[in-house]
Amino acid sequence: MKISVRMEGGLGDHFAANRFIPAIKEKHPNCEIDLFSDTEGNSNQSEILNKMWPSHFKETHIIKQKKYKNFRIKSSNFPEEDHRGNIRNVPDDEYKTMTEGYDKFYDLHIDSLEWMNHDYDWFKYFNIFPKPEKRMEAQRPLPENFILAHLYARDDADSNMESWYISKLLNNITQEFDVVVLYDENSKSQYEKLISEDNPRLRFIHADLNEIFFIASKCSAMFGIDSGIRYIP
């Protein structure tokens, strides 16, 4: 049996949708699943899924663009909103490829909630994050027990906290706990003052996704922004 699934959005959305792959395989034993990753050409999401769960998908296809830059819809109880991730915003040729030639198609776009109407037991798997099939590794030593912090998304993100608050927060927490902070080149400037203070209980790590997920799997707790990394702990 050949099945196609669509996932849309960022890393967290793909991780959340990936919970249902074991449910689909349970419903349809021995099926082969192709992934259509609706990310406007970004392959990071599907690459990490295939790296951590190599048995989930036979083939992966990246949908390179949306049909419309803005896709506004009106529901019965809410004002008109932009829903670029809606399946009706998939280009016609991509939609045809994604749905034709398969015995079944599942739209796993998380925000649409269509997965609640599917025929597999989504409820059984909703609170289960599938254990990665591939061993993750770290390239540096970690504290025996530590809290993981991911506090900065991107320059225009609404979830970003102000620098003074981050400093106060981390200084307070490290009075009792070791903390590992994940950062990249875009967020490094937010932590320059803290890095220069050389707090022995505070460590800053810039790493690739594979190592980040290993670090996340070893933490005692995690706090921070809305991030796909949170699914690992």
Short mmCIF file of C-alpha atoms in Angstrom, two decimals:
data_model
loop_
_atom_site.label_atom_id
_atom_site.label_comp_id
_atom_site.label_asym_id
_atom_site.label_seq_id
_atom_site.Cartn_x
_atom_site.Cartn_y
_atom_site.Cartn_z
CA MET A 1 0.00 0.00 0.00
CA LYS A 2 1.36 3.41 -1.00
CA ILE A 3 0.56 6.35 1.25
CA SER A 4 1.48 10.02 0.95
CA VAL A 5 1.53 12.49 3.83
CA ARG A 6 1.88 16.25 3.86
CA MET A 7 3.68 18.11 6.62
CA GLU A 8 3.84 21.90 6.68
CA GLY A 9 5.70 24.59 8.60
CA GLY A 10 8.79 24.59 10.75
CA LEU A 11 10.71 21.95 12.62
CA GLY A 12 8.26 21.83 15.52
CA ASP A 13 5.30 21.36 13.17
CA HIS A 14 7.09 18.50 11.42
CA PHE A 15 7.97 16.86 14.75
CA ALA A 16 4.38 17.17 15.94
CA ALA A 17 3.10 15.62 12.70
CA ASN A 18 5.72 12.87 12.85
CA ARG A 19 3.98 11.48 15.96
CA PHE A 20 1.27 10.09 13.69
CA ILE A 21 3.54 8.08 11.37
CA PRO A 22 3.65 5.09 13.78
CA ALA A 23 -0.15 5.31 14.03
CA ILE A 24 -0.49 5.19 10.23
CA LYS A 25 1.88 2.21 10.06
CA GLU A 26 -0.12 0.46 12.76
CA LYS A 27 -3.34 1.05 10.79
CA HIS A 28 -1.74 0.00 7.49
CA PRO A 29 0.94 -2.66 8.14
CA ASN A 30 3.65 -2.98 5.48
CA CYS A 31 2.68 0.31 3.84
CA GLU A 32 5.22 2.61 2.21
CA ILE A 33 4.94 6.31 3.08
CA ASP A 34 6.19 9.23 0.99
CA LEU A 35 6.62 12.59 2.68
CA PHE A 36 5.65 15.86 1.00
CA SER A 37 7.28 18.62 3.03
CA ASP A 38 5.47 21.91 2.37
CA THR A 39 8.23 24.35 3.41
CA GLU A 40 8.80 26.68 0.45
CA GLY A 41 12.00 24.85 -0.43
CA ASN A 42 13.47 24.44 3.05
CA SER A 43 14.85 20.91 3.39
CA ASN A 44 16.04 21.17 7.03
CA GLN A 45 12.83 19.74 8.42
CA SER A 46 12.70 16.64 6.23
CA GLU A 47 16.47 16.05 6.49
CA ILE A 48 16.37 15.83 10.26
CA LEU A 49 13.28 13.58 10.16
CA ASN A 50 14.98 11.21 7.74
CA LYS A 51 18.18 11.28 9.76
CA MET A 52 16.50 10.48 13.07
CA TRP A 53 13.73 8.17 11.78
CA PRO A 54 15.12 6.53 8.61
CA SER A 55 12.35 3.90 8.54
CA HIS A 56 9.46 6.38 8.38
CA PHE A 57 9.56 7.47 4.73
CA LYS A 58 10.43 5.79 1.47
CA GLU A 59 10.80 9.04 -0.51
CA THR A 60 10.76 12.72 0.39
CA HIS A 61 9.55 15.58 -1.81
CA ILE A 62 10.05 19.25 -0.98
CA ILE A 63 7.23 21.60 -2.02
CA LYS A 64 9.11 24.70 -3.12
CA GLN A 65 6.46 27.39 -3.02
CA LYS A 66 2.93 28.33 -2.03
CA LYS A 67 0.22 29.06 -4.56
CA TYR A 68 -0.34 32.53 -3.06
CA LYS A 69 1.85 34.71 -0.86
CA ASN A 70 -1.21 35.45 1.28
CA PHE A 71 -4.12 33.04 1.62
CA ARG A 72 -6.98 34.47 3.64
CA ILE A 73 -9.93 32.38 4.76
CA LYS A 74 -13.07 33.14 6.75
CA SER A 75 -14.46 30.69 9.28
CA SER A 76 -17.92 30.91 10.77
CA ASN A 77 -16.95 32.35 14.16
CA PHE A 78 -13.75 34.29 13.56
CA PRO A 79 -12.60 37.23 11.41
CA GLU A 80 -10.82 36.55 8.15
CA GLU A 81 -7.26 35.35 8.75
CA ASP A 82 -4.15 34.52 6.74
CA HIS A 83 -3.69 30.75 6.57
CA ARG A 84 -0.76 30.28 4.20
CA GLY A 85 -0.34 26.72 5.43
CA ASN A 86 -3.80 25.68 4.27
CA ILE A 87 -3.74 22.76 1.85
CA ARG A 88 -5.67 24.84 -0.71
CA ASN A 89 -2.56 27.03 -0.94
CA VAL A 90 -0.51 24.15 -2.37
CA PRO A 91 0.16 24.65 -6.12
CA ASP A 92 -2.15 22.56 -8.29
CA ASP A 93 0.61 20.45 -9.84
CA GLU A 94 2.11 19.68 -6.43
CA TYR A 95 -1.31 18.78 -5.05
CA LYS A 96 -1.92 16.43 -7.97
CA THR A 97 1.45 14.72 -7.47
CA MET A 98 0.84 14.46 -3.74
CA THR A 99 -2.61 12.90 -3.96
CA GLU A 100 -2.77 10.94 -7.22
CA GLY A 101 -0.94 7.65 -7.62
CA TYR A 102 -1.33 6.79 -3.94
CA ASP A 103 -3.77 4.48 -2.21
CA LYS A 104 -4.22 6.99 0.61
CA PHE A 105 -3.30 10.58 1.41
CA TYR A 106 -3.13 12.17 4.85
CA ASP A 107 -2.79 15.90 5.42
CA LEU A 108 -0.76 16.13 8.65
CA HIS A 109 -0.73 19.93 8.74
CA ILE A 110 -0.95 20.45 12.51
CA ASP A 111 -2.87 23.75 12.61
CA SER A 112 -5.68 22.54 10.35
CA LEU A 113 -6.62 19.75 12.82
CA GLU A 114 -7.59 17.52 9.88
CA TRP A 115 -5.67 14.67 11.53
CA MET A 116 -8.46 14.46 14.11
CA ASN A 117 -10.73 13.13 11.34
CA HIS A 118 -8.33 10.49 10.01
CA ASP A 119 -8.94 6.75 10.26
CA TYR A 120 -5.84 5.86 12.30
CA ASP A 121 -5.71 6.01 16.10
CA TRP A 122 -4.25 9.51 16.41
CA PHE A 123 -5.45 9.83 20.01
CA LYS A 124 -3.33 6.87 21.08
CA TYR A 125 -0.18 8.52 19.71
CA PHE A 126 -0.94 12.17 20.44
CA ASN A 127 1.14 12.29 23.64
CA ILE A 128 3.87 9.90 22.43
CA PHE A 129 6.98 11.30 20.80
CA PRO A 130 8.62 8.51 18.76
CA LYS A 131 12.08 7.62 20.04
CA PRO A 132 14.76 8.48 17.46
CA GLU A 133 16.02 5.39 15.66
CA LYS A 134 19.52 6.74 15.17
CA ARG A 135 21.95 7.30 18.01
CA MET A 136 22.63 10.96 18.66
CA GLU A 137 26.03 12.16 19.82
CA ALA A 138 27.61 15.19 21.44
CA GLN A 139 30.98 16.62 20.51
CA ARG A 140 31.72 18.19 23.90
CA PRO A 141 31.31 17.34 27.61
CA LEU A 142 28.08 18.32 29.37
CA PRO A 143 27.24 18.88 33.04
CA GLU A 144 25.90 15.78 34.76
CA ASN A 145 22.58 17.52 35.46
CA PHE A 146 21.55 20.69 33.67
CA ILE A 147 18.66 22.82 32.51
CA LEU A 148 18.52 23.56 28.79
CA ALA A 149 17.52 27.04 27.64
CA HIS A 150 16.54 28.20 24.14
CA LEU A 151 15.62 31.86 24.49
CA TYR A 152 15.97 33.53 21.10
CA ALA A 153 14.29 32.64 17.82
CA ARG A 154 15.06 35.27 15.19
CA ASP A 155 15.23 39.06 15.06
CA ASP A 156 11.54 39.60 14.24
CA ALA A 157 10.07 36.90 16.49
CA ASP A 158 7.35 37.93 18.94
CA SER A 159 8.62 35.33 21.44
CA ASN A 160 12.00 37.03 21.98
CA MET A 161 12.70 38.32 25.47
CA GLU A 162 14.63 41.50 26.20
CA SER A 163 18.34 41.21 26.98
CA TRP A 164 18.04 42.58 30.54
CA TYR A 165 15.38 40.01 31.36
CA ILE A 166 17.42 37.12 29.92
CA SER A 167 20.44 38.21 32.00
CA LYS A 168 18.43 38.44 35.21
CA LEU A 169 16.69 35.13 34.53
CA LEU A 170 19.89 33.18 33.86
CA ASN A 171 21.80 34.75 36.73
CA ASN A 172 19.02 33.81 39.13
CA ILE A 173 18.68 30.23 37.90
CA THR A 174 22.45 29.56 37.94
CA GLN A 175 22.57 30.31 41.65
CA GLU A 176 21.24 26.76 42.06
CA PHE A 177 21.48 24.95 38.71
CA ASP A 178 23.81 24.43 35.77
CA VAL A 179 22.31 25.87 32.59
CA VAL A 180 23.20 25.21 28.95
CA VAL A 181 22.04 27.92 26.54
CA LEU A 182 21.63 27.18 22.84
CA TYR A 183 22.50 30.02 20.50
CA ASP A 184 23.48 30.74 16.88
CA GLU A 185 25.20 33.62 15.13
CA ASN A 186 21.95 35.62 15.01
CA SER A 187 21.46 35.48 18.78
CA LYS A 188 25.09 35.67 19.95
CA SER A 189 24.90 39.44 20.48
CA GLN A 190 22.06 38.93 22.99
CA TYR A 191 24.39 36.99 25.28
CA GLU A 192 27.71 38.86 24.93
CA LYS A 193 27.52 40.37 28.44
CA LEU A 194 26.74 37.00 30.03
CA ILE A 195 29.46 35.24 28.04
CA SER A 196 32.04 37.80 29.18
CA GLU A 197 31.09 37.25 32.84
CA ASP A 198 32.33 33.64 32.64
CA ASN A 199 29.73 32.18 35.00
CA PRO A 200 30.94 28.63 35.85
CA ARG A 201 27.35 27.34 35.99
CA LEU A 202 26.38 28.83 32.62
CA ARG A 203 27.47 27.31 29.32
CA PHE A 204 26.71 28.57 25.80
CA ILE A 205 26.65 26.07 22.94
CA HIS A 206 26.45 26.68 19.21
CA ALA A 207 26.00 23.34 17.40
CA ASP A 208 24.32 21.61 14.47
CA LEU A 209 20.86 20.08 14.88
CA ASN A 210 22.15 16.55 15.44
CA GLU A 211 24.22 17.60 18.44
CA ILE A 212 21.50 19.96 19.70
CA PHE A 213 19.05 17.07 19.83
CA PHE A 214 21.54 14.92 21.73
CA ILE A 215 22.06 17.74 24.25
CA ALA A 216 18.28 18.13 24.57
CA SER A 217 17.89 14.41 25.23
CA LYS A 218 20.24 14.66 28.24
CA CYS A 219 18.81 17.71 30.02
CA SER A 220 16.84 17.52 33.27
CA ALA A 221 14.42 20.23 32.11
CA MET A 222 14.05 22.78 29.34
CA PHE A 223 12.57 26.24 29.18
CA GLY A 224 12.37 28.97 26.57
CA ILE A 225 10.63 29.97 23.39
CA ASP A 226 8.23 27.98 21.26
CA SER A 227 10.80 25.70 19.65
CA GLY A 228 10.73 22.31 17.93
CA ILE A 229 13.68 21.31 20.11
CA ARG A 230 11.33 21.00 23.09
CA TYR A 231 9.96 17.71 21.75
CA ILE A 232 13.26 15.92 22.40
CA PRO A 233 13.33 16.29 26.21
#
